Amino acid sequence: MARVMNWQLGREMSYWYPESRPNKQFAAVFDTNKCIACQTCTLACKTTWTSGRGQEYMLWNNVESKPYGFYPLAWDLKLLESLEGGKWTGRKYEGQTIFEQAPAGERVLGWRPESQDYAYPNVGEDDCTGQIDGGASMAMPHMNWFFYLARICNHCTYPACLASCPRGSIYKRPEDGIVLVDQGRCRGYQECVKGCPYKKIFFNPMTGTSEKCIACFPKVEQGIQPQCFVNCIGKIRLAGWISKPENAKPENPIDYLVHVKKIALPLFPQFGLEPNVYYIPPVHVPTSFTRQMFGPGVDDAIKAYRNAKNDPDLASLLCLFGSSEMVMPRWKRQGDTVSGLDEKGNTLVKVPMNEPVHVRAAYDKLYQISRTNCP
Amino acid sequence: MLRFRILAAALMIVAAGCSRAPQAVNEVVSLRVSKIPDTPPDAVWSNAPEHTAKLLLQDLVEPRLAKASTPEVKVRSVTNGSEIAFRLTWPDAVVNDVPEPGRFPDGCAVQIPRVREVDPPEPQMGQSSRPVDITFWRADWQASVNGRPDNIRSIYPNAAVDHYPFEAKSLEPGSAAQREMATRYSPAAASGNRRAGPRDVPVEDLVAEGPGTLSPRPGAGSRGKGEHGAAGWSVVIVRKSPQGLDVRTRTQIAFAVWEGSKQETGARKMRTGWIPLSVREAK
């Protein structure tokens, strides 16, 4: 195994191949606080890519209610058990990754889901962590909680699927870092399914090959965000490009959120894959839980996010989410307006930080009727 | 005492001859026949010598097989000069012929060096510029050849499917537009990679020049037939005879067996090293 730098762990780690970062790395930020689990993203992906035979059970994009929702069943718990949760000292990961804990004869520490594990895409949907006694939901902080976790392939810097494939059928594109399965080369060994800790690669029994989220690369190549991003009615998602921390550019929206403000965090960084979908953690969930899920930056991230009302730059950038179907590699704020820009600085979209508010009278004198609020 | 042992041994040989037990050989000996049998129960096989090949763990390259499963495979072979056939028999109580997430089909394979030489290439899938030809049989392909429908309900009988885009009413079944739509949602098929689906033969011809290099060898024209019974699998693999192999020469052969119930797939397999392969005229 080679030694590679994983900045999310704050240290070098072992990986099957030497470090080879793409020229650009596709990345995304998901704001979990805005997700309402409407599953529009799930269906946008489903109807676009996985309507074929053998893809019936596949959800390249899914939204699960944490802590009890899973797809496939217990995907995260099984590995966390093996890694004993993972041990951090400050921002440095002291535990072992799935590459470092690979058993003899294996390339990564993994496990194989079976068909029935996919049969309940969100078992426990909307179940919170305990019984709600009378009045308990009114107390702050909430005694009981849940939140929605939208998931796609993380197009990891160190993909476990790629490392697991004994045939080299999985590759990471140098031009955008998107991880793809060569459908002409795959022989359906399912080593990738076993290896991916996020279980975001799926075996298609009707084609006999494994398939995965392709980050809608035909759209990304045209500078357009993927289907699950542009169809998100909660506007929780922003696609773009991420730099290494030492090369972070504040004018790059993903860099700003991940590296400058540090409010968006990787999902289970302790697995060691350097995943490239970043999550703004839920503010209402005990950080003992979210720290295990998003790493040691959770408390600071929540603090910065809560302070957005006093931070016009951050507040304005959050307004860019879902504002355009175009990928916005740059951004800038002018007063109370935020703009999404292309690489050359041309404006793609302009968004006011505060939408105009119109207050309508409860009684309409013209039509002589009372207006009611729609639920 | 010694005389008694010799007598007992002689009696055993006579008894074995009466029950037409196969002649055991310590290499694979292919018997010259006029017609190649295509099925495992064909009477021709009873004349062919039987070699019991001990199977080893594939523990040379990752991912390795951690625990031994199928201990041995019994091999008989016949040839008509242009084609050579092998019948592989091994114990397996349960048929595994449905590939699905976390489940794998039973299978077996025959491997022969492309070039007949005294010092053959690595038995583990050959080596660079020294290819090995492989013929691979799989139980799910056999099920497909035997008539199992190519649809999701053949795997999950209670599957509910609302709609496939290629079954839209606007698309005439079998039309070019309908086929194009079906291909659009089957990327492996679109790439010409037929790992599943309807098949004419349950075997695939492959070539390898080392682990991880396995590639299709189109046009090799091998065929096969596998049947499962109380004793396990019995699989016939028929391929072109190795170039230059006749009664005066010999080459090498290796075998592999995958036990689906043990999640054996790809490199996770039981395999042999090289075993000499020769041809013998029928008496």
XYZ file of C-alpha atoms in Angstrom, chain A residues 1 37 41 46 70 74 137 154 173 179 225 232 266-267 295 340 344 347 353 359:
20
model
C 0.000 0.000 0.000
C -37.053 14.478 2.819
C -33.940 14.296 -5.630
C -34.350 7.390 -10.481
C -30.736 3.309 6.392
C -27.343 -0.496 8.909
C -41.277 18.710 21.967
C -19.129 10.975 -2.608
C -11.637 10.986 -14.173
C -15.691 8.126 -10.165
C -25.467 20.824 -11.914
C -34.139 19.902 -5.019
C -17.381 15.260 5.208
C -19.536 12.231 5.957
C -15.922 14.498 12.480
C -22.956 33.234 -8.934
C -14.335 34.099 -16.278
C -22.636 36.583 -13.895
C -30.265 38.144 0.286
C -48.097 41.462 3.547
